[in-house]
GROMACS .gro file of C-alpha atoms in nm:
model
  315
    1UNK     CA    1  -1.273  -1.756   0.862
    2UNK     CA    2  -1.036  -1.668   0.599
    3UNK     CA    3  -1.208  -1.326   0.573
    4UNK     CA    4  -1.228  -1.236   0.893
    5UNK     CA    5  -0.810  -1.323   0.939
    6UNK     CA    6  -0.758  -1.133   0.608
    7UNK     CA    7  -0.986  -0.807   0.796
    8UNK     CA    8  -0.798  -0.838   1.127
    9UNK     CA    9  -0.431  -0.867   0.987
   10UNK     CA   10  -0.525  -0.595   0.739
   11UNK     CA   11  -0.668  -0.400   0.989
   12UNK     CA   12  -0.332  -0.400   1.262
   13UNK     CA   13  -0.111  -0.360   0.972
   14UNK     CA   14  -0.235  -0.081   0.799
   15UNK     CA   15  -0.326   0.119   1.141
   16UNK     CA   16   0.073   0.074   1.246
   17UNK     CA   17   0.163   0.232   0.896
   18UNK     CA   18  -0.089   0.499   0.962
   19UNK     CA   19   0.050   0.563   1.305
   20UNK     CA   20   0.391   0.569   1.272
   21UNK     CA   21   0.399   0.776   0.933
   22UNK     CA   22   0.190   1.020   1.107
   23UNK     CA   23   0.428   1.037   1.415
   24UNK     CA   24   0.748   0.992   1.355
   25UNK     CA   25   0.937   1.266   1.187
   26UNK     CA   26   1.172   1.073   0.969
   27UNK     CA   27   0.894   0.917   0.846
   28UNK     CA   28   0.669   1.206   0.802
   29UNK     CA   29   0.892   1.433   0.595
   30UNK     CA   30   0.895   1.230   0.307
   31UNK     CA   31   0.670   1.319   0.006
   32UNK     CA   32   0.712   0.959  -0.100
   33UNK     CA   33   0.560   0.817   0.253
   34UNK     CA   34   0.295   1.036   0.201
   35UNK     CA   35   0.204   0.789  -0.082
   36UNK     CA   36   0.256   0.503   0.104
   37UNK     CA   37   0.038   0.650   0.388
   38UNK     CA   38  -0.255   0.715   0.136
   39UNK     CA   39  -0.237   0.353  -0.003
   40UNK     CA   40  -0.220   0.249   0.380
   41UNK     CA   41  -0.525   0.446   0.438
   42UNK     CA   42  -0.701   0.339   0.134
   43UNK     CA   43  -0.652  -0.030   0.258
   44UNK     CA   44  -0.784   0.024   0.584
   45UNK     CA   45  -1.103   0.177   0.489
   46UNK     CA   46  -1.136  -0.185   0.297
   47UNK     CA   47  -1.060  -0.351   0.588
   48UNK     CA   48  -1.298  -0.190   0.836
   49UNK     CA   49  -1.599  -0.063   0.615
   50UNK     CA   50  -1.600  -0.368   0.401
   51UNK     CA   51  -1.514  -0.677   0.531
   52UNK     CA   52  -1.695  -0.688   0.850
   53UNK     CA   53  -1.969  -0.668   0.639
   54UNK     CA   54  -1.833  -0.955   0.412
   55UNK     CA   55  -1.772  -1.163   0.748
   56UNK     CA   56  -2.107  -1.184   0.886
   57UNK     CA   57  -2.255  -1.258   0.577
   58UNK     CA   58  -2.076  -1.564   0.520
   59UNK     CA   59  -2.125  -1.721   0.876
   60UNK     CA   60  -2.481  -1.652   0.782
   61UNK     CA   61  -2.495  -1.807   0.430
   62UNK     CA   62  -2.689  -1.502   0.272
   63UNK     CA   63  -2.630  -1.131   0.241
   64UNK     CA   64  -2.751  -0.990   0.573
   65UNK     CA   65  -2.802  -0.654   0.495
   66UNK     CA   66  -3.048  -0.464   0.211
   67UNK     CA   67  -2.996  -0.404  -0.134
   68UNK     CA   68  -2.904  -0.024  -0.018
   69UNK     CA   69  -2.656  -0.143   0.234
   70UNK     CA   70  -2.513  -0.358  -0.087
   71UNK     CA   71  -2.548  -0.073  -0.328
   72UNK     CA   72  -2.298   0.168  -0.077
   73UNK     CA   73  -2.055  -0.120   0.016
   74UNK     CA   74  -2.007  -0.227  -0.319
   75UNK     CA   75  -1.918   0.181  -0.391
   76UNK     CA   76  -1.692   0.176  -0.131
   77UNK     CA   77  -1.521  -0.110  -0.162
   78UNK     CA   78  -1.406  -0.063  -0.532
   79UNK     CA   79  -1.361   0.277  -0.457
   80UNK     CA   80  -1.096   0.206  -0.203
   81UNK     CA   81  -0.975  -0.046  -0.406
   82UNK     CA   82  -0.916   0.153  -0.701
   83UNK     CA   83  -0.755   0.430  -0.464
   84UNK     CA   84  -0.473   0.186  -0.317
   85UNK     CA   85  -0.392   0.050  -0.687
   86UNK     CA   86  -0.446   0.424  -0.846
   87UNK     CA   87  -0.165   0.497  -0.621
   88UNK     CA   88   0.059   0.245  -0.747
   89UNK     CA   89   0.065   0.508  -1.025
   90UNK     CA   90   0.216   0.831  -0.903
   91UNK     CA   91   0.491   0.582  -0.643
   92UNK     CA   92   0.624   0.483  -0.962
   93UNK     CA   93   0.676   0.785  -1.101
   94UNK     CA   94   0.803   0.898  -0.823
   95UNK     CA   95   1.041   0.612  -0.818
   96UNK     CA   96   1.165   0.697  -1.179
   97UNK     CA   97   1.214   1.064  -1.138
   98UNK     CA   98   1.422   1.004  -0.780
   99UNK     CA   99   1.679   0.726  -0.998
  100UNK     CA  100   1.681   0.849  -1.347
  101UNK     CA  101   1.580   1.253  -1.347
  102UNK     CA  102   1.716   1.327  -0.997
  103UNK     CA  103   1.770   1.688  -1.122
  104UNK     CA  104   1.375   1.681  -1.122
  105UNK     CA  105   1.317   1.561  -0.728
  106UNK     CA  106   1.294   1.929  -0.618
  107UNK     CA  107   0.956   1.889  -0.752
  108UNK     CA  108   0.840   1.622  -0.554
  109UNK     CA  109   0.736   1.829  -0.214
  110UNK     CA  110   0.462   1.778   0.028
  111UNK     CA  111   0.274   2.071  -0.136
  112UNK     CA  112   0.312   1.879  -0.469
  113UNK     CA  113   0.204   1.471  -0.351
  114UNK     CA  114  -0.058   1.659  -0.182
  115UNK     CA  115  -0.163   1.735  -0.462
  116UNK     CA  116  -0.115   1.446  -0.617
  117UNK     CA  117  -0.339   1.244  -0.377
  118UNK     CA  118  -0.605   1.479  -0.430
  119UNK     CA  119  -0.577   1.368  -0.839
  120UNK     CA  120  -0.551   1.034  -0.740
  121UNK     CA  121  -0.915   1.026  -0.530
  122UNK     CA  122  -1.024   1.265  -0.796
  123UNK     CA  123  -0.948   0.986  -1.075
  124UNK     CA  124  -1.100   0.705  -0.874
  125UNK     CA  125  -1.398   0.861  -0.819
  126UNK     CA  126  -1.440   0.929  -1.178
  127UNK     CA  127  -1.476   0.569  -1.208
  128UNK     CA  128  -1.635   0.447  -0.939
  129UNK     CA  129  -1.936   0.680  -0.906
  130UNK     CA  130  -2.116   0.606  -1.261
  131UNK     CA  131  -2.268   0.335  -1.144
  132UNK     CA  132  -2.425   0.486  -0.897
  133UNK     CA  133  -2.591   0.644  -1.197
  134UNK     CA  134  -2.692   0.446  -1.432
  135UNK     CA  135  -2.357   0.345  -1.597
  136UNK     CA  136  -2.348  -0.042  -1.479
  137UNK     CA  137  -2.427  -0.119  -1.145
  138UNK     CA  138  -2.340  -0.234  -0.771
  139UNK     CA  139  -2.519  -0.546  -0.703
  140UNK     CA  140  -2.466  -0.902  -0.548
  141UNK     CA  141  -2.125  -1.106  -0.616
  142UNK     CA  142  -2.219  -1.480  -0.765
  143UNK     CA  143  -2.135  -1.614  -0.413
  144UNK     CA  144  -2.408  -1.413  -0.234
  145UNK     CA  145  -2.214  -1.260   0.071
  146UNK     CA  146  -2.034  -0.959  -0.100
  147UNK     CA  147  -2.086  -0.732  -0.319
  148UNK     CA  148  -1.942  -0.509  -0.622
  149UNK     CA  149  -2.006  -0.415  -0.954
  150UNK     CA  150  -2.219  -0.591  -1.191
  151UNK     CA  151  -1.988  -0.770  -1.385
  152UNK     CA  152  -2.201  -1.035  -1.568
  153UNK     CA  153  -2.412  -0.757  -1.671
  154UNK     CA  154  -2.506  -0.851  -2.118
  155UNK     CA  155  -2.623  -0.477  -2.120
  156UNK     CA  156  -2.414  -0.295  -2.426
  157UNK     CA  157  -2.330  -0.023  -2.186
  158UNK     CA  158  -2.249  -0.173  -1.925
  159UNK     CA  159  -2.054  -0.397  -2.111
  160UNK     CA  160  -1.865  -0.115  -2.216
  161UNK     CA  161  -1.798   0.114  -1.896
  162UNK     CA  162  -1.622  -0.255  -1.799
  163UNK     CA  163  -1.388  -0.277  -2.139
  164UNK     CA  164  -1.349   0.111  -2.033
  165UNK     CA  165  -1.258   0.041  -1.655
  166UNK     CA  166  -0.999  -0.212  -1.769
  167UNK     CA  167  -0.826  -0.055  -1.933
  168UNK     CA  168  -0.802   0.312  -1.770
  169UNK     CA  169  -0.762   0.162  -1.435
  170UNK     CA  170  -0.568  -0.187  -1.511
  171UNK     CA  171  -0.400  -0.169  -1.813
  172UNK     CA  172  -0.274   0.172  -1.782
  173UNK     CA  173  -0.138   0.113  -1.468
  174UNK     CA  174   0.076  -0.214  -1.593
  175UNK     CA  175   0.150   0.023  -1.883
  176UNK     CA  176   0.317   0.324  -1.675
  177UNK     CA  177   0.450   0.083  -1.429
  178UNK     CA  178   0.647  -0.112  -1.687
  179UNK     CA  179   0.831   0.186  -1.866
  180UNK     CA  180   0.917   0.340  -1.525
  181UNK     CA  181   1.067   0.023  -1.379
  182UNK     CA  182   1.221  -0.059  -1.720
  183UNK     CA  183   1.464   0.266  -1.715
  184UNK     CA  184   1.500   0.267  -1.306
  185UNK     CA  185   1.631  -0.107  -1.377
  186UNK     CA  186   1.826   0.000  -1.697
  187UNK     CA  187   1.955   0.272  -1.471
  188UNK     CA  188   2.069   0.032  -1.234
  189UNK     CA  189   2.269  -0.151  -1.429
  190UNK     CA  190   2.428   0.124  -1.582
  191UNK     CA  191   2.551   0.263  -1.227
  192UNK     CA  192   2.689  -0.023  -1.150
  193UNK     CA  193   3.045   0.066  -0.995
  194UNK     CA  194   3.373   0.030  -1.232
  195UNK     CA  195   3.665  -0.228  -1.085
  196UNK     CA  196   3.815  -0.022  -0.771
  197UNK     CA  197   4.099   0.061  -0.967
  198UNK     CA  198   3.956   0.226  -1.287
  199UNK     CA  199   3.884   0.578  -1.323
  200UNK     CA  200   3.537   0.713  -1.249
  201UNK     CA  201   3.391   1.046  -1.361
  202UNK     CA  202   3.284   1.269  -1.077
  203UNK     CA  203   2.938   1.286  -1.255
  204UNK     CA  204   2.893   0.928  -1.254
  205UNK     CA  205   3.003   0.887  -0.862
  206UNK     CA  206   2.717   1.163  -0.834
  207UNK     CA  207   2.449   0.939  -0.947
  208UNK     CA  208   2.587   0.594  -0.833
  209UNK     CA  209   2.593   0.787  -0.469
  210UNK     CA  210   2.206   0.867  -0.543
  211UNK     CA  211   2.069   0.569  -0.680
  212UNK     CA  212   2.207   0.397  -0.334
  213UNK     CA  213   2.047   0.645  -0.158
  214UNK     CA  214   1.699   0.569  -0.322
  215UNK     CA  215   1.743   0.189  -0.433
  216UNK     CA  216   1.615  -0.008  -0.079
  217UNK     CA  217   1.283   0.246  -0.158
  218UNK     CA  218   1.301   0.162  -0.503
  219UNK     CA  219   1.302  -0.241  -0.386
  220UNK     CA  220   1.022  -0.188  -0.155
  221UNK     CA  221   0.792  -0.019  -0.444
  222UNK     CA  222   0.902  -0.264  -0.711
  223UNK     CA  223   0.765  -0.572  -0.480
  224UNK     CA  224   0.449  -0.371  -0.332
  225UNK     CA  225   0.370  -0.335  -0.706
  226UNK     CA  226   0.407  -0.627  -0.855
  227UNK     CA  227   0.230  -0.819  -0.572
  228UNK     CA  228  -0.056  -0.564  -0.611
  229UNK     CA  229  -0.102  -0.622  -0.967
  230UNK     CA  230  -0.019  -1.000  -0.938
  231UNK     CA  231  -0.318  -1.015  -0.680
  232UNK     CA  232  -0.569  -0.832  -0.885
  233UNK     CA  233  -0.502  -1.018  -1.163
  234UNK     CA  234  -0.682  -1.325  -1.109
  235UNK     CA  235  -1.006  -1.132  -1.040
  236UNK     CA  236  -0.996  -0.866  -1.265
  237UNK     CA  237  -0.971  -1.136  -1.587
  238UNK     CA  238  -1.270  -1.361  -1.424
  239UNK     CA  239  -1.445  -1.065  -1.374
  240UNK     CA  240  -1.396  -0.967  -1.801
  241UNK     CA  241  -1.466  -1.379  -1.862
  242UNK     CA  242  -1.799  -1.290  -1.712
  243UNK     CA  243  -1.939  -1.128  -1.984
  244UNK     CA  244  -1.923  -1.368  -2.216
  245UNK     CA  245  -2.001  -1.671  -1.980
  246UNK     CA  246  -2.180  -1.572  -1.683
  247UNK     CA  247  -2.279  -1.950  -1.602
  248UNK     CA  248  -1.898  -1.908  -1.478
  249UNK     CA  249  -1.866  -2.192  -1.137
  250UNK     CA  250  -1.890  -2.012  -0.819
  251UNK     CA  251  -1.593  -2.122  -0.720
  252UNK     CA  252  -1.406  -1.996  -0.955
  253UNK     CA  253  -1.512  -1.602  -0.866
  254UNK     CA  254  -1.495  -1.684  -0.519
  255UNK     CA  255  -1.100  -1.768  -0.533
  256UNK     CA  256  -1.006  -1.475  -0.692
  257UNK     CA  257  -1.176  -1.229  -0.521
  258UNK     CA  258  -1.064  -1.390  -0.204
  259UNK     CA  259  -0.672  -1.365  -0.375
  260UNK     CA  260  -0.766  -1.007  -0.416
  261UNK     CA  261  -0.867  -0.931  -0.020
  262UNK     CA  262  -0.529  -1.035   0.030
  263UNK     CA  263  -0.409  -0.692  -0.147
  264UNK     CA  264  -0.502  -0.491   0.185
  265UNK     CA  265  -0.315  -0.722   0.395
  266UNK     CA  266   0.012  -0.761   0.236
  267UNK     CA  267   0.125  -0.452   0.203
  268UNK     CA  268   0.238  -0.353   0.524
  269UNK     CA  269   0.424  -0.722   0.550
  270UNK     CA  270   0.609  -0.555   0.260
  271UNK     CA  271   0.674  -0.237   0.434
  272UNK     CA  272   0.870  -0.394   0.712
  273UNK     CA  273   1.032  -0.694   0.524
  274UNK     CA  274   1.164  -0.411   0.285
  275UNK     CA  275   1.190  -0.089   0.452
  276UNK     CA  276   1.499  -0.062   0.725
  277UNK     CA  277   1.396   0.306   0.839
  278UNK     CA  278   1.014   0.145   0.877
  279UNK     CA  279   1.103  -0.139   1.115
  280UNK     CA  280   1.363   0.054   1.298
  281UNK     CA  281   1.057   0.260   1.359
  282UNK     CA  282   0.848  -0.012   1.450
  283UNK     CA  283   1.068  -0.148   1.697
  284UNK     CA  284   1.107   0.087   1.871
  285UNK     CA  285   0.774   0.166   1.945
  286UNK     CA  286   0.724  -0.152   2.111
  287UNK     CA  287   1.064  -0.134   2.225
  288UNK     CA  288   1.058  -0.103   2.641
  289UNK     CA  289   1.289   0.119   2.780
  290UNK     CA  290   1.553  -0.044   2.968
  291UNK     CA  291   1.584   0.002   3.371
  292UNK     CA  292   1.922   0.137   3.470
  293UNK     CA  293   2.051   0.083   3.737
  294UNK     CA  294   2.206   0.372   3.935
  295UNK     CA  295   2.523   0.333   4.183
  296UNK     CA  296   2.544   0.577   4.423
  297UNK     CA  297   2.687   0.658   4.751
  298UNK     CA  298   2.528   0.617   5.085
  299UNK     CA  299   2.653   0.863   5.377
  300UNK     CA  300   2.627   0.782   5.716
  301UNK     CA  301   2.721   1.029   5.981
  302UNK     CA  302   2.974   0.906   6.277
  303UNK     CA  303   2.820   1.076   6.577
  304UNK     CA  304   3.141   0.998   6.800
  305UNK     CA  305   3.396   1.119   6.605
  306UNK     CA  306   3.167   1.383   6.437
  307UNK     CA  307   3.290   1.263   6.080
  308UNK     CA  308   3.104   1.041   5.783
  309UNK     CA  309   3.164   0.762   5.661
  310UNK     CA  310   3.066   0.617   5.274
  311UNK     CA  311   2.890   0.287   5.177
  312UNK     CA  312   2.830   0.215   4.852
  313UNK     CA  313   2.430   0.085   4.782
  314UNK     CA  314   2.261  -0.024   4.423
  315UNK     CA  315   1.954   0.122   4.336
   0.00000   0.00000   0.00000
């Protein structure tokens, strides 16, 4: 049940971010939304390709599907995965260049976070096809209804493409995350605004004026971050425990990867909790028009004295 709420929820709120970035211009024209739409996107192909899948399966008890089904779901579902949290990457960069090298945001155009996606998918891949090779493996989760990548796997090299996937594709990402957010927050406080009555450079009413302009986005990325890690985390240290105790209770790898589902769903609750342009946008999709109501005069035509005469009806 939980699954199947997580997949339906996921599935609404990620299609309305797809939709509305892709049609409304305000939306649209921003590189950074481009990001945001990727992620969105990313999450999505979780919720559809994956947990369906992942449903059925546990009304059933057992796996319902063949070991090639679970080979090609497991590939999928990490590699989406790893695409929405590879993205977290180049939004906080973003974030850092907008607040503390403004005189750098010229190079942040479509053209560019095209670009950028395409490195993004390019890196995930990277990581998520060796198995499909040889390096580890995509097999059955302890619980029986999912499935991912081998990670209880004593093998030397498969022990090591996990050490390897932690930290190119965890610990990297906490790494860069933290020293952008550390000097967009240092920023912050040193753009804070002087008492109304002291002077104030023309420079530094430059930069308080942008940081305004940027910190509600900046707020949005710093919680769709942090919740993103936060919810991986649980999972992604079980998953490293596995290696040295693989007798691990299946309950304890079935809570975190259920903690972790939650990362496609709670992202677009964070869009429009955060986001003022985003709801605005939202609203008034769903927004009906209102019906107005028209006053205008009625003529009737005196056929004695040949003249008119005016009554006024609401339509």
């Amino acid at each position: 049940i939980l699954v199947f709420l997580i997949g339906v929820t996921a599935t609404i709120g990620n299609s309305l971010v797809v939709i509305l970035i892709l049609t409304d211009k305000t939306l649209k024209k921003s590189p950074h939304n481009l990001l945001l739409l990727n992620m969105a996107a990313s999450d999505l192909g979780i919720s559809i390709l994956g947990y369906p899948l992942t449903t059925a399966s546990n009304y059933a008890g057992r796996y319902l599907f063949s070991d090639y089904v679970c080979v090609i779901q497991g590939f999928w579902c990490f590699t989406f995965a790893q695409a929405s949290l590879n993205t977290t990457i180049p939004i906080s960069l973003y974030r850092y260049i907008a607040v503390c090298k403004p005189h750098l945001s010229y190079h942040l155009t479509k053209r560019a976070t095209v670009l950028v996606i395409l490195g993004v998918w390019i890196y995930t891949i990277a990581w998520t096809a060796p198995p499909l090779f040889g390096w580890s493996s995509y097999t059955y989760e302890p619980f029986g209804t999912s499935c991912s990548l081998d990670w209880g796997s004593p093998k030397p090299l498969d022990v090591s493409y996990i050490y390897i996937l932690f930290f190119s594709c965890y610990l990297l990402h906490i790494a860069i995350i933290s020293y952008c957010y550390y000097y967009v927050y240092k920023k912050s406080v040193n753009l804070k605004l002087h008492p109304v009555r002291a002077p104030i450079s023309y420079e530094h009413a430059v930069e308080y004026k942008n940081y305004r302009a940027e910190s509600k986005i900046t707020t949005m990325c710093v919680v769709m971050v942090v919740v993103l890690i936060i919810v991986w985390a649980p999972y992604t240290f079980v998953c490293l425990a596995l290696i040295y105790k693989p007798d691990i209770p299946v309950w304890w790898t079935t809570l975190p990867t259920m903690f972790a589902k939650l990362a496609s769903m709670l992202n677009p609750f964070i869009y429009a909790a955060t986001n003022s342009t985003f709801r605005a946008t939202l609203t008034a999709v769903f927004k009906r028009p209102r019906r107005e109501i028209v006053v205008r005069p009625k003529i009737e035509y005196n056929n004695q004295g040949g003249g008119t005469s005016q009554n006024t009806t609401e339509r």
